[in-house]
Amino acid sequence: MKAVVLCGGRGERLMPMTDRRPAALLRLCGKEILLFTLEMLEKAGFEEAVLAVGYGSEQVERLLDEKYSGKIKLHMINTAGKSTVQAVRTAMSDETEILAVECNCICICTHPLDEIIKVHLSHDTFCTALTYDTENKPAGIYIVKRELFESLNPEKPMDMTEDIIPEAVKSGEAVLLDGKGYYKRITTPEAFLDCQRHMLYNKNMSQRLTENNFSGAAIGEPVYIGENVSVMSGSVIESGSVIDDNAVVKGGKVDGYVGIGSVISERCDINRAVVCRGAVLDSGVKCGEYSVIGEKAHIASEAVIEKGVGIWSGKTVEKGARLYENVKRSSDSRLVIDENGECSLWGGEATAQKALLFGLCAASAIKKGGSIVTAYGSDESLLLKQALDCGICQAGVNVYSIGRAGISELSYAVNRLGGEFGILIGANISGHARLISAGGMLPDEKLLDRIGSIADDRAYRSVGLSQTGCVTDFSVVREIYVAELEKILPDRFKGVNVDIRTYDVKKATLADRLFHGRNDIDGERIIFNLSADGTKVSAYSEKTSYVMWEKLVAMYAGVCFEKGLAVALPENFPSNADAAAEDHCGRLYRYENNADIAKDVAVSTHNMFAYDGLYLASAVTSYLSEQGITLQKALCDVPDAYTSSRFVGITMSRENKEKIFSELGCSAEGEITSGKTHAVIRPLRDKKGITVFAESLSCEQAAAFCEDITSRIKGIFR
């Protein structure tokens, strides 16, 4: 018999505890409810289970990847928006009968599951369900046969325990089995805290995982104190409380639950309340019975949260406020790394403290002893760079510092030094940090998600003094980078007179060093305009007018193909590069589609033209000089590529992404091709929308294809 675990519920009655994660991922005594459920099934001998996921499915998948190493073979299906009846029917697939467990509202059930199976087999009925209620209401564990659903309308949303099983009992098609031991439906903060206390008092789950005697703090028993917790002198932790991993209690009294990475300041009074992960309570805050402070909420000093009041995730409560009603969600304060690898350091003014914390997050996402290459983008951001390096070293990771540099030099340094990735901090006045991997690619998306998760949970890794990383000065790499550019340039240009335009003073100085002494004053006048980050360049001459970056890249890719060199380009680069590959029988790889091969090609020195505007300008100029041809002649066989883009404001959950890709017939990378027209669907990293890029050799075809895809996506959700 297979098991079906319903773990996609939003848990509306638990809000704001479930504002950012499904109820199945709430933690009790250091472990998620879903993991308790899987342990229960494993002890009963189940070898296979189907997880019916929905809300927060990405988080469920990440949890299983990181923490579940049990013996049960797991399958995931998406049942978002379905009732429990519809979800069970979908999850059953071809099975004749299954055991279902409603994980989102059940935690510790001590009734032996094999006894439920025996009772079910001894009755000729369609369903056997546990009950712990004096009124014989079914609980959330039941065995059900396919026949139970045959007479039901599959389109009508119904609940198994509220609608179907009670009616089946009345008609003799189901039996109820009185449950033994403890059982709790976790549908309210009160039930959550009650279950927590039961586990501590009756299940002997009291632990102190932190290696600390908490000198000066009064700690009752039983309690659960997680890893890397700091409880300072003067704090009072009442019996039956849980202080989860990486939390900090600076003083005051705690009776209830304090989530991962939360901060409880001096004189706070947590009275049978729930403080969710990442929340910060300033001094003198009082939380009444069964009140809930949502994730990443900030409660200013002396504020009073009355009994049963919920503060939604990310909300800020002003100093001295007294709240009698729920405060709903406001702007998100999570650390977000966007599609270009940029992070705004939690928004607002950039500070050394934020840079240090970002360094801790980034380094905690990789193994101790690893290395990260760092650089800063302006003289004003040197302090941010120093704080960033301190944070990285504090997490046991080494820093290869190349000093003040741009993204191109940083990419080259990551290639040469072999760091896990690079960070350019303070590249602009708002103090953004930018992450880059070898070959000019973005770091792996799972790594970026891991960094964001660490920031949310404040799960920074901290090591002893003997294990801290060290900072090594590798600023010499910048000169090696310049030497690499000089190597591809001839001593003198023939028929070419180049001028480089850029707002970066250092880049302008370098360009003058590279081109001024080599120019043929009587040659073709070509002006190259570098992008702000230096990764792209456009060109202008009297005969060609403006030539965009994409066409220059496609042209030089053809030069590489002629030399027998492979080329790696971003997955959404226009198809004129493919045309060049066809013309020259060249090898073209995309960063995503051929990730392993593409990575090897991307880090090759000759491939720098794909992500380094100055290198591309140097390579194109050298080629024109060597061949004795004009820019117009070099570009004559390269077709133009026209692009069009649209934004669609649809929340891009995993289930929505799968639905869109399936309906439109996309590849796994979100690509669609129609004749000579190509499109890519790209979800934003914050999941708050998607962008559709279309490109073709005709601007009309690109725009029409983009409009068609956008309309079809909107039609799916009407």
XYZ file of C-alpha atoms in Angstrom:
718
model
C 0.000 0.000 0.000
C 1.276 3.443 -0.888
C 0.947 6.456 1.367
C -0.270 9.878 0.273
C 0.887 12.864 2.308
C -1.171 16.032 1.862
C 1.370 18.784 2.486
C 0.292 21.648 0.224
C -2.137 23.390 2.539
C -1.756 27.109 3.109
C -2.917 26.888 6.716
C -5.130 29.992 6.673
C -6.073 29.672 10.359
C -2.377 29.605 11.289
C -1.650 32.945 9.631
C 0.725 34.732 9.890
C 2.788 31.658 10.861
C 2.179 30.313 7.355
C 2.445 33.635 5.551
C 5.665 32.542 3.864
C 5.695 28.748 4.151
C 3.208 25.857 4.140
C 1.968 24.501 7.460
C 3.816 21.217 6.825
C 7.131 23.081 7.139
C 6.482 24.618 10.552
C 9.108 23.435 13.033
C 8.506 21.708 16.349
C 11.528 21.022 18.563
C 13.930 21.655 15.716
C 12.249 19.544 13.043
C 9.679 20.243 10.347
C 6.240 18.608 10.702
C 6.660 16.920 7.306
C 9.780 15.110 8.522
C 7.894 13.833 11.594
C 5.186 12.527 9.264
C 7.681 10.729 7.021
C 9.329 9.161 10.090
C 5.927 7.890 11.219
C 5.351 6.259 7.817
C 8.849 4.797 7.770
C 8.396 3.170 11.170
C 5.181 1.578 9.884
C 7.112 -0.026 7.016
C 5.974 2.136 4.114
C 8.447 2.110 1.229
C 6.781 4.574 -1.124
C 4.803 7.797 -0.685
C 3.270 10.485 -2.852
C 3.555 14.067 -1.607
C 0.619 16.191 -2.743
C 2.193 19.657 -2.755
C 0.853 23.064 -3.663
C 1.530 26.265 -1.742
C 5.266 26.474 -1.032
C 6.138 23.460 -3.179
C 9.657 24.836 -3.871
C 10.311 24.990 -0.130
C 9.129 21.397 0.324
C 11.447 20.242 -2.446
C 14.387 22.139 -0.944
C 13.725 20.681 2.518
C 13.731 17.124 1.180
C 16.926 17.745 -0.793
C 18.733 19.103 2.234
C 17.358 17.109 5.161
C 15.540 13.916 4.188
C 17.686 10.816 3.862
C 15.109 8.182 4.814
C 14.216 4.937 3.094
C 10.851 5.963 1.633
C 10.825 6.574 -2.107
C 9.077 9.898 -2.592
C 7.094 11.236 -5.553
C 5.763 14.795 -5.767
C 2.607 15.860 -7.543
C 1.129 19.323 -7.650
C -2.415 19.657 -6.316
C -2.484 23.433 -5.899
C -6.000 24.824 -5.614
C -7.583 21.408 -5.093
C -9.699 20.325 -2.123
C -8.520 17.395 0.005
C -10.892 15.067 -1.884
C -9.540 16.196 -5.260
C -5.956 16.012 -3.995
C -6.364 12.455 -2.686
C -8.024 11.299 -5.916
C -5.238 12.841 -7.997
C -2.507 11.384 -5.795
C -4.031 7.878 -5.880
C -3.324 7.620 -9.603
C -3.825 3.948 -10.507
C -3.795 2.629 -6.927
C -6.911 0.828 -5.657
C -6.407 1.993 -2.064
C -3.976 4.219 -0.166
C -3.230 5.505 3.329
C -3.649 9.288 3.442
C -2.083 11.585 6.037
C -3.054 15.254 6.234
C 0.365 16.538 7.166
C -0.592 20.203 7.253
C -2.751 19.727 10.340
C -1.368 16.609 12.030
C 1.885 16.194 13.884
C 2.557 13.523 16.475
C 0.174 10.591 16.216
C 1.125 7.656 18.439
C -1.528 5.246 17.177
C 0.161 2.307 15.340
C -0.507 2.607 11.621
C -0.323 -1.161 11.123
C -3.359 -1.507 13.420
C -5.320 0.851 11.154
C -4.406 -1.342 8.189
C -5.491 -4.524 10.025
C -8.853 -3.013 10.953
C -9.349 -1.822 7.398
C -8.633 -5.265 5.957
C -11.081 -6.863 8.401
C -13.993 -4.697 7.213
C -15.606 -4.740 3.802
C -15.847 -0.950 3.594
C -14.425 1.799 1.414
C -12.716 3.741 4.179
C -11.212 3.371 7.648
C -10.387 6.557 9.570
C -8.930 7.380 12.966
C -10.966 9.477 15.354
C -9.937 11.172 18.591
C -13.115 13.157 19.030
C -15.897 12.460 21.521
C -18.335 13.293 18.724
C -16.612 10.740 16.464
C -15.272 13.260 13.978
C -12.603 11.726 11.748
C -9.002 12.799 12.171
C -6.555 13.354 9.338
C -5.313 9.770 8.949
C -7.418 7.354 6.896
C -7.288 4.482 4.421
C -9.489 4.957 1.405
C -10.473 2.821 -1.583
C -11.084 4.135 -5.068
C -14.752 3.068 -4.904
C -15.469 5.805 -2.357
C -15.068 8.453 -5.066
C -17.027 6.809 -7.879
C -20.328 8.563 -7.164
C -18.769 11.978 -6.429
C -18.632 14.979 -8.746
C -14.872 15.373 -9.455
C -15.289 19.115 -10.063
C -16.934 19.840 -6.716
C -14.450 20.858 -3.979
C -15.078 18.799 -0.829
C -13.188 17.969 2.339
C -12.379 14.393 3.305
C -12.776 14.714 7.083
C -15.583 17.285 7.074
C -17.764 16.065 4.180
C -16.933 12.667 2.692
C -15.941 10.403 5.581
C -18.846 11.429 7.927
C -21.364 10.711 5.137
C -19.654 7.402 4.370
C -19.904 6.411 8.051
C -23.647 7.121 8.019
C -24.145 4.948 4.941
C -22.001 2.114 6.276
C -19.249 2.611 3.692
C -16.663 3.718 6.282
C -15.662 2.794 9.826
C -14.076 4.925 12.515
C -11.308 3.620 14.746
C -10.799 5.168 18.198
C -7.255 6.505 18.270
C -4.803 5.801 21.073
C -2.327 8.194 22.615
C -1.753 11.812 21.733
C -3.152 13.580 18.683
C -3.296 17.231 17.731
C -4.687 19.107 14.743
C -2.329 22.047 14.364
C -4.686 24.622 12.944
C -4.091 27.515 15.354
C -1.112 29.070 17.170
C -2.601 27.739 20.424
C -2.591 24.176 19.064
C 0.956 24.657 17.788
C 2.201 25.684 21.230
C 0.196 22.896 22.929
C 1.783 20.277 20.661
C 5.214 21.749 21.333
C 4.737 21.511 25.103
C 3.453 17.942 24.825
C 6.562 16.937 22.886
C 8.824 18.471 25.505
C 7.026 17.096 28.565
C 5.844 13.698 27.272
C 8.061 12.800 24.331
C 11.299 13.696 26.126
C 12.484 15.979 23.319
C 14.094 18.490 25.662
C 17.574 19.277 24.309
C 20.264 21.909 24.334
C 22.145 21.592 21.071
C 24.205 24.721 21.651
C 27.559 24.133 23.324
C 27.054 26.833 25.925
C 26.180 26.868 29.616
C 24.265 30.178 29.258
C 25.876 31.674 32.329
C 23.590 34.151 34.085
C 20.415 32.976 32.312
C 17.553 31.208 34.121
C 16.396 28.253 32.013
C 13.553 25.983 33.100
C 13.188 22.358 32.087
C 12.149 20.929 29.752
C 13.211 23.252 26.936
C 14.554 22.860 23.422
C 17.461 25.124 22.484
C 18.778 24.718 18.950
C 22.177 25.091 17.334
C 24.165 28.352 17.494
C 21.678 29.939 19.913
C 22.803 32.797 22.136
C 20.995 33.289 25.463
C 22.554 36.164 27.370
C 22.783 36.853 31.068
C 19.518 38.020 32.634
C 17.306 36.073 30.247
C 14.532 33.817 31.537
C 13.478 30.833 29.411
C 10.334 29.241 30.808
C 9.808 25.465 30.736
C 8.034 24.200 27.628
C 9.691 26.796 25.385
C 11.599 26.291 22.135
C 14.442 28.578 21.028
C 15.218 27.535 17.452
C 18.567 27.598 15.599
C 20.612 30.823 15.375
C 18.199 32.788 17.562
C 19.455 35.439 19.998
C 17.824 36.156 23.374
C 19.413 39.263 24.892
C 17.259 39.352 27.989
C 13.661 39.391 29.241
C 11.307 36.392 29.535
C 10.451 33.857 26.845
C 7.509 31.466 27.206
C 6.584 30.009 23.819
C 8.385 29.643 20.513
C 11.240 31.746 19.089
C 11.980 30.939 15.432
C 15.201 30.507 13.496
C 17.388 33.608 13.513
C 15.006 35.747 15.579
C 16.287 38.386 18.006
C 14.625 38.980 21.407
C 16.015 42.076 23.129
C 16.294 42.945 26.806
C 13.125 43.375 28.919
C 10.911 41.632 26.344
C 8.033 39.513 27.652
C 6.968 36.633 25.372
C 3.894 35.184 27.085
C 2.762 31.926 25.375
C 3.406 33.562 21.988
C 4.992 32.609 18.664
C 7.874 34.616 17.206
C 8.532 33.416 13.635
C 11.927 33.121 11.983
C 13.964 36.237 11.371
C 11.754 38.548 13.456
C 13.404 41.269 15.556
C 11.912 42.481 18.833
C 13.509 45.575 20.332
C 13.737 46.241 24.069
C 10.627 46.152 26.246
C 8.283 44.506 23.719
C 5.368 42.538 25.211
C 3.620 39.741 23.281
C 0.310 38.499 24.683
C -1.045 34.963 24.824
C -1.217 33.220 21.404
C -0.070 36.318 19.557
C 2.135 35.742 16.482
C 5.018 37.847 15.190
C 5.481 37.026 11.487
C 8.734 36.281 9.693
C 11.172 39.184 9.378
C 8.776 41.504 11.217
C 10.328 44.297 13.281
C 8.681 45.308 16.552
C 10.112 48.561 17.916
C 10.820 49.093 21.624
C 8.036 49.206 24.239
C 5.357 48.029 21.777
C 2.566 45.821 23.167
C 0.995 43.048 21.060
C -2.256 41.994 22.742
C -3.642 38.451 23.057
C -4.285 36.658 19.772
C -2.998 39.487 17.545
C -0.977 38.563 14.457
C 1.727 40.735 12.881
C 2.232 39.699 9.255
C 5.618 39.006 7.689
C 7.890 41.965 6.997
C 5.688 44.404 8.910
C 7.170 47.096 11.161
C 5.435 48.116 14.398
C 6.284 51.585 15.690
C 7.830 52.339 19.046
C 5.357 52.278 21.944
C 2.420 51.092 19.822
C -0.333 49.008 21.443
C -2.038 46.667 18.985
C -5.432 45.020 19.497
C -5.999 43.918 15.883
C -4.018 42.023 13.250
C -1.482 43.971 11.205
C -1.404 42.608 7.673
C 1.609 42.250 5.397
C 3.532 45.176 3.995
C 6.731 45.554 1.971
C 9.057 42.556 1.906
C 12.377 43.001 3.667
C 14.016 39.817 2.423
C 17.404 39.782 0.785
C 16.723 39.266 -2.929
C 19.286 38.512 -5.629
C 17.822 39.398 -9.010
C 18.161 37.845 -12.488
C 21.460 39.681 -13.101
C 23.050 38.483 -9.858
C 22.590 41.884 -8.198
C 21.699 42.360 -4.535
C 20.712 45.681 -2.995
C 22.009 44.737 0.484
C 18.505 44.712 2.013
C 17.624 48.086 0.499
C 18.069 51.522 1.999
C 21.461 52.998 2.775
C 24.425 50.674 2.273
C 26.325 50.147 5.534
C 29.389 48.191 6.605
C 27.175 46.019 8.817
C 24.988 45.024 5.850
C 28.075 44.263 3.760
C 29.515 42.104 6.548
C 26.250 40.167 6.887
C 26.095 39.675 3.129
C 29.628 38.274 3.227
C 28.544 35.893 6.003
C 25.529 34.758 3.955
C 27.525 34.230 0.753
C 30.348 32.345 2.475
C 27.984 30.228 4.602
C 26.474 28.875 1.369
C 29.734 27.166 0.360
C 32.063 24.762 2.165
C 34.567 25.904 4.755
C 38.005 26.352 3.235
C 36.592 27.489 -0.112
C 37.372 30.827 -1.713
C 35.519 33.864 -3.046
C 37.050 36.548 -5.277
C 36.096 40.089 -4.236
C 36.444 43.564 -5.740
C 34.984 47.034 -5.183
C 33.652 49.337 -7.834
C 34.362 52.845 -6.530
C 36.683 54.513 -4.003
C 33.689 55.335 -1.787
C 32.895 51.625 -1.394
C 36.277 50.531 -0.006
C 34.814 50.321 3.521
C 31.991 48.091 2.236
C 34.591 45.852 0.575
C 36.585 45.519 3.814
C 33.436 44.635 5.774
C 32.426 42.122 3.079
C 35.833 40.426 3.338
C 35.521 40.245 7.154
C 32.137 38.524 6.856
C 33.483 35.975 4.368
C 36.501 35.157 6.563
C 34.312 34.863 9.663
C 32.481 31.970 7.962
C 35.738 30.083 7.335
C 36.125 30.989 3.649
C 39.194 32.590 2.035
C 39.127 35.882 0.131
C 41.053 36.535 -3.071
C 41.006 40.322 -3.235
C 41.695 42.056 -6.549
C 41.011 45.571 -5.238
C 39.160 48.135 -7.325
C 37.953 46.519 -10.550
C 35.003 46.071 -12.877
C 32.859 43.041 -13.580
C 35.045 42.022 -16.552
C 38.228 41.953 -14.485
C 36.374 40.108 -11.735
C 35.142 37.441 -14.171
C 38.671 36.991 -15.471
C 40.014 36.709 -11.904
C 37.456 34.018 -11.018
C 38.599 32.080 -14.115
C 42.301 32.394 -13.271
C 42.143 32.015 -9.474
C 39.509 29.286 -9.357
C 37.232 30.888 -6.751
C 33.719 29.546 -6.164
C 32.376 32.858 -7.481
C 33.119 36.562 -7.383
C 31.464 39.515 -5.624
C 31.732 43.104 -6.856
C 30.483 45.426 -4.124
C 29.606 49.086 -4.272
C 29.467 49.137 -8.039
C 27.180 52.148 -7.821
C 26.172 54.801 -5.310
C 23.376 52.696 -3.822
C 25.830 50.057 -2.655
C 24.653 47.078 -4.689
C 26.661 43.866 -4.688
C 26.912 41.748 -7.822
C 27.702 38.040 -7.971
C 29.484 36.499 -10.954
C 30.740 33.011 -11.695
C 33.443 31.690 -14.006
C 33.044 32.601 -17.654
C 30.842 35.605 -16.894
C 27.943 33.353 -15.912
C 25.636 33.765 -12.942
C 26.264 31.460 -9.989
C 24.066 28.371 -9.847
C 20.449 29.255 -8.985
C 20.405 26.781 -6.092
C 23.398 28.610 -4.612
C 21.632 31.963 -4.939
C 18.530 30.510 -3.253
C 20.744 29.099 -0.517
C 22.265 32.535 0.136
C 18.779 34.059 0.361
C 17.603 31.309 2.703
C 20.609 31.813 4.988
C 19.861 35.537 5.112
C 16.201 34.871 5.982
C 17.055 32.448 8.763
C 20.176 34.288 9.957
C 21.800 30.868 9.720
C 25.293 32.275 9.331
C 28.209 29.919 9.867
C 30.693 31.117 12.464
C 34.038 29.392 13.037
C 36.776 29.583 15.666
C 39.786 31.850 15.262
C 41.928 28.955 14.057
C 39.503 28.263 11.196
C 38.749 31.766 9.943
C 39.560 32.508 6.328
C 42.308 34.846 5.245
C 42.476 37.710 2.743
C 45.101 37.393 0.000
C 45.970 40.329 -2.241
C 45.681 39.246 -5.872
C 45.475 42.752 -7.380
C 48.255 41.643 -9.751
C 45.538 39.761 -11.669
C 44.371 43.104 -13.050
C 47.728 43.557 -14.788
C 47.565 39.988 -16.084
C 44.131 40.852 -17.474
C 45.575 43.891 -19.260
C 48.404 41.742 -20.607
C 45.749 39.363 -21.979
C 44.180 42.242 -23.899
C 47.533 43.462 -25.187
C 48.368 39.947 -26.384
C 45.558 39.982 -28.967
C 46.435 43.459 -30.278
C 49.082 44.060 -32.981
C 51.881 46.541 -32.395
C 50.191 48.914 -34.865
C 46.740 48.967 -36.424
C 46.397 48.990 -40.186
C 43.455 50.967 -41.548
C 41.743 51.346 -38.144
C 41.511 54.384 -35.847
C 39.669 53.501 -32.627
C 38.176 55.601 -29.839
C 36.680 54.046 -26.670
C 33.885 55.939 -24.875
C 33.108 55.079 -21.256
C 32.015 56.810 -18.045
C 34.525 54.762 -16.024
C 37.687 56.854 -15.630
C 39.872 53.791 -14.993
C 38.465 52.014 -18.046
C 39.056 55.142 -20.117
C 42.691 55.273 -18.949
C 43.153 51.596 -19.777
C 41.550 52.037 -23.205
C 43.893 54.933 -23.949
C 46.846 52.708 -23.008
C 45.627 49.930 -25.297
C 44.545 51.866 -28.399
C 46.045 55.357 -28.564
C 49.599 54.341 -29.465
C 48.441 51.684 -31.943
C 45.920 53.700 -33.962
C 46.312 54.365 -37.691
C 45.417 58.055 -37.789
C 44.386 57.773 -41.447
C 42.347 54.586 -40.898
C 38.596 54.031 -40.558
C 37.268 55.944 -37.568
C 35.391 53.567 -35.211
C 33.898 54.639 -31.868
C 33.201 51.877 -29.333
C 30.779 52.696 -26.482
C 31.203 50.533 -23.371
C 28.157 49.687 -21.209
C 28.123 50.937 -17.623
C 29.271 47.584 -16.229
C 31.770 47.008 -19.036
C 30.289 43.688 -20.166
C 28.928 44.958 -23.510
C 29.992 47.358 -26.249
C 28.380 48.949 -29.303
C 30.188 50.471 -32.281
C 29.734 53.453 -34.582
C 31.321 54.347 -37.918
C 30.204 56.638 -40.714
C 29.399 53.731 -43.048
C 27.715 51.400 -40.560
C 26.073 53.931 -38.231
C 25.375 52.272 -34.818
C 26.101 48.544 -34.489
C 24.623 46.859 -31.423
C 26.482 44.457 -29.135
C 24.551 41.390 -30.323
C 25.660 41.868 -33.924
C 29.291 42.454 -32.948
C 29.262 39.271 -30.858
C 27.713 37.254 -33.693
C 30.324 38.624 -36.102
C 33.277 37.751 -33.887
C 31.763 34.356 -33.053
C 32.068 33.665 -36.788
C 35.758 34.610 -36.600
C 36.230 32.090 -33.787
C 34.414 29.412 -35.779
C 36.758 30.041 -38.727
C 39.696 29.360 -36.373
C 38.107 26.112 -35.148
C 37.320 27.561 -31.705
C 34.098 26.753 -29.836
C 31.952 29.591 -28.455
C 29.687 29.716 -25.376
C 26.911 32.335 -25.171
C 23.986 33.047 -22.819
C 20.913 30.898 -23.500
C 18.810 33.880 -24.612
C 21.364 35.317 -27.053
C 19.785 36.025 -30.487
C 19.812 33.325 -33.140
C 22.081 35.263 -35.524
C 24.906 33.541 -33.624
C 23.356 30.196 -34.609
C 23.305 31.393 -38.217
C 27.018 32.190 -37.940
C 27.664 28.717 -36.518
C 25.792 27.124 -39.435
C 27.701 29.175 -42.023
C 31.089 28.213 -40.581
C 30.213 24.700 -39.287
C 31.114 26.027 -35.841
C 30.471 24.699 -32.347
C 28.120 26.970 -30.388
C 27.044 26.192 -26.824
C 24.551 27.942 -24.569
C 25.217 28.442 -20.862
C 22.046 26.633 -19.758
C 21.292 24.010 -22.407
C 24.804 22.534 -22.489
C 25.882 23.594 -19.023
C 28.867 21.257 -18.556
C 30.429 21.762 -21.993
C 29.465 25.441 -22.090
C 31.213 26.095 -18.791
C 34.494 24.668 -20.074
C 34.250 26.829 -23.197
C 33.075 29.929 -21.308
C 36.221 30.067 -19.131
C 38.524 29.888 -22.184
C 40.412 33.138 -22.739
C 39.249 33.515 -26.351
C 35.607 33.426 -25.166
C 36.026 36.620 -23.110
C 34.478 38.619 -25.973
C 31.064 37.214 -24.976
C 30.976 39.024 -21.605
C 33.771 41.640 -21.768
C 33.095 44.726 -23.888
C 36.709 45.909 -23.885
C 37.957 42.490 -24.978
C 35.337 42.414 -27.772
C 36.398 45.865 -28.985
C 40.044 44.746 -28.927
C 39.290 41.479 -30.744
C 37.171 43.141 -33.445
C 39.770 45.871 -34.000
C 42.587 43.328 -34.230
C 40.607 41.270 -36.761
C 39.837 44.292 -38.962
C 43.503 45.341 -38.886
C 44.734 41.828 -39.649
C 42.325 41.305 -42.556
C 42.617 44.844 -43.889
C 38.845 45.243 -44.136
C 36.283 47.787 -42.955
C 33.760 47.205 -40.197
C 30.992 47.311 -42.789
C 32.671 44.514 -44.777
C 33.104 42.364 -41.662
C 29.416 42.753 -40.800
C 27.935 42.307 -44.267
C 27.194 38.572 -43.866
C 25.850 38.824 -40.293
C 22.039 39.081 -40.211
C 20.364 41.576 -37.905
C 18.498 40.187 -34.899
C 15.464 42.069 -33.663
C 14.200 41.566 -30.130
C 10.924 42.263 -28.370
C 10.002 41.789 -24.707
C 6.884 41.889 -22.536
C 6.253 41.661 -18.783
C 3.400 39.550 -17.406
C 2.417 40.137 -13.771
C 1.636 36.529 -12.826
C 3.015 34.987 -9.647
C 5.451 32.392 -10.951
C 5.100 29.567 -8.463
C 6.447 26.190 -9.450
C 2.982 24.927 -10.349
C 2.262 27.994 -12.512
C 5.621 27.635 -14.258
C 4.973 23.970 -15.050
C 1.469 24.811 -16.260
C 2.688 27.576 -18.594
C 5.560 25.521 -20.001
C 3.243 22.553 -20.577
C 0.440 24.571 -22.214
C 2.827 26.434 -24.527
C 5.010 23.429 -25.345
C 8.192 25.041 -23.992
C 11.444 23.239 -23.378
C 12.592 22.734 -19.787
C 14.495 26.032 -20.138
C 11.369 27.926 -21.207
C 12.305 28.180 -24.889
C 9.848 28.214 -27.811
C 10.733 28.249 -31.503
C 8.475 28.972 -34.464
C 10.299 28.878 -37.777
C 13.089 31.481 -37.618
C 11.588 33.159 -34.545
C 12.758 32.210 -31.070
C 11.420 33.120 -27.600
C 12.464 32.577 -23.991
C 10.158 32.778 -20.947
C 12.064 33.949 -17.884
C 10.506 34.023 -14.376
C 11.826 36.795 -12.138
C 13.784 35.511 -9.157
C 11.331 37.130 -6.722
C 8.525 35.054 -8.383
C 6.408 38.213 -8.834
C 6.194 38.067 -12.591
C 7.699 36.771 -15.814
C 9.351 38.362 -18.821
C 8.922 37.079 -22.364
C 11.819 37.736 -24.769
C 11.299 37.082 -28.481
C 13.834 37.587 -31.270
C 13.820 37.136 -35.003
C 15.473 38.361 -38.169
C 12.349 40.518 -38.631
C 11.262 43.085 -36.019
C 7.611 42.530 -36.992
C 7.881 38.762 -36.442
C 9.641 39.230 -33.081
C 6.933 41.623 -31.820
C 4.073 39.451 -33.102
C 5.509 36.275 -31.543
C 6.056 38.064 -28.236
C 2.465 39.371 -28.226
C 1.089 35.917 -29.089
C 2.944 34.195 -26.236
C 1.932 36.923 -23.774
C -1.743 36.568 -24.747
C -1.614 32.783 -24.433
C -0.078 33.019 -20.949
C -2.764 35.454 -19.782
C -5.434 33.168 -21.290
C -4.243 30.233 -19.182
C -5.150 32.095 -15.971
C -8.399 33.710 -17.038
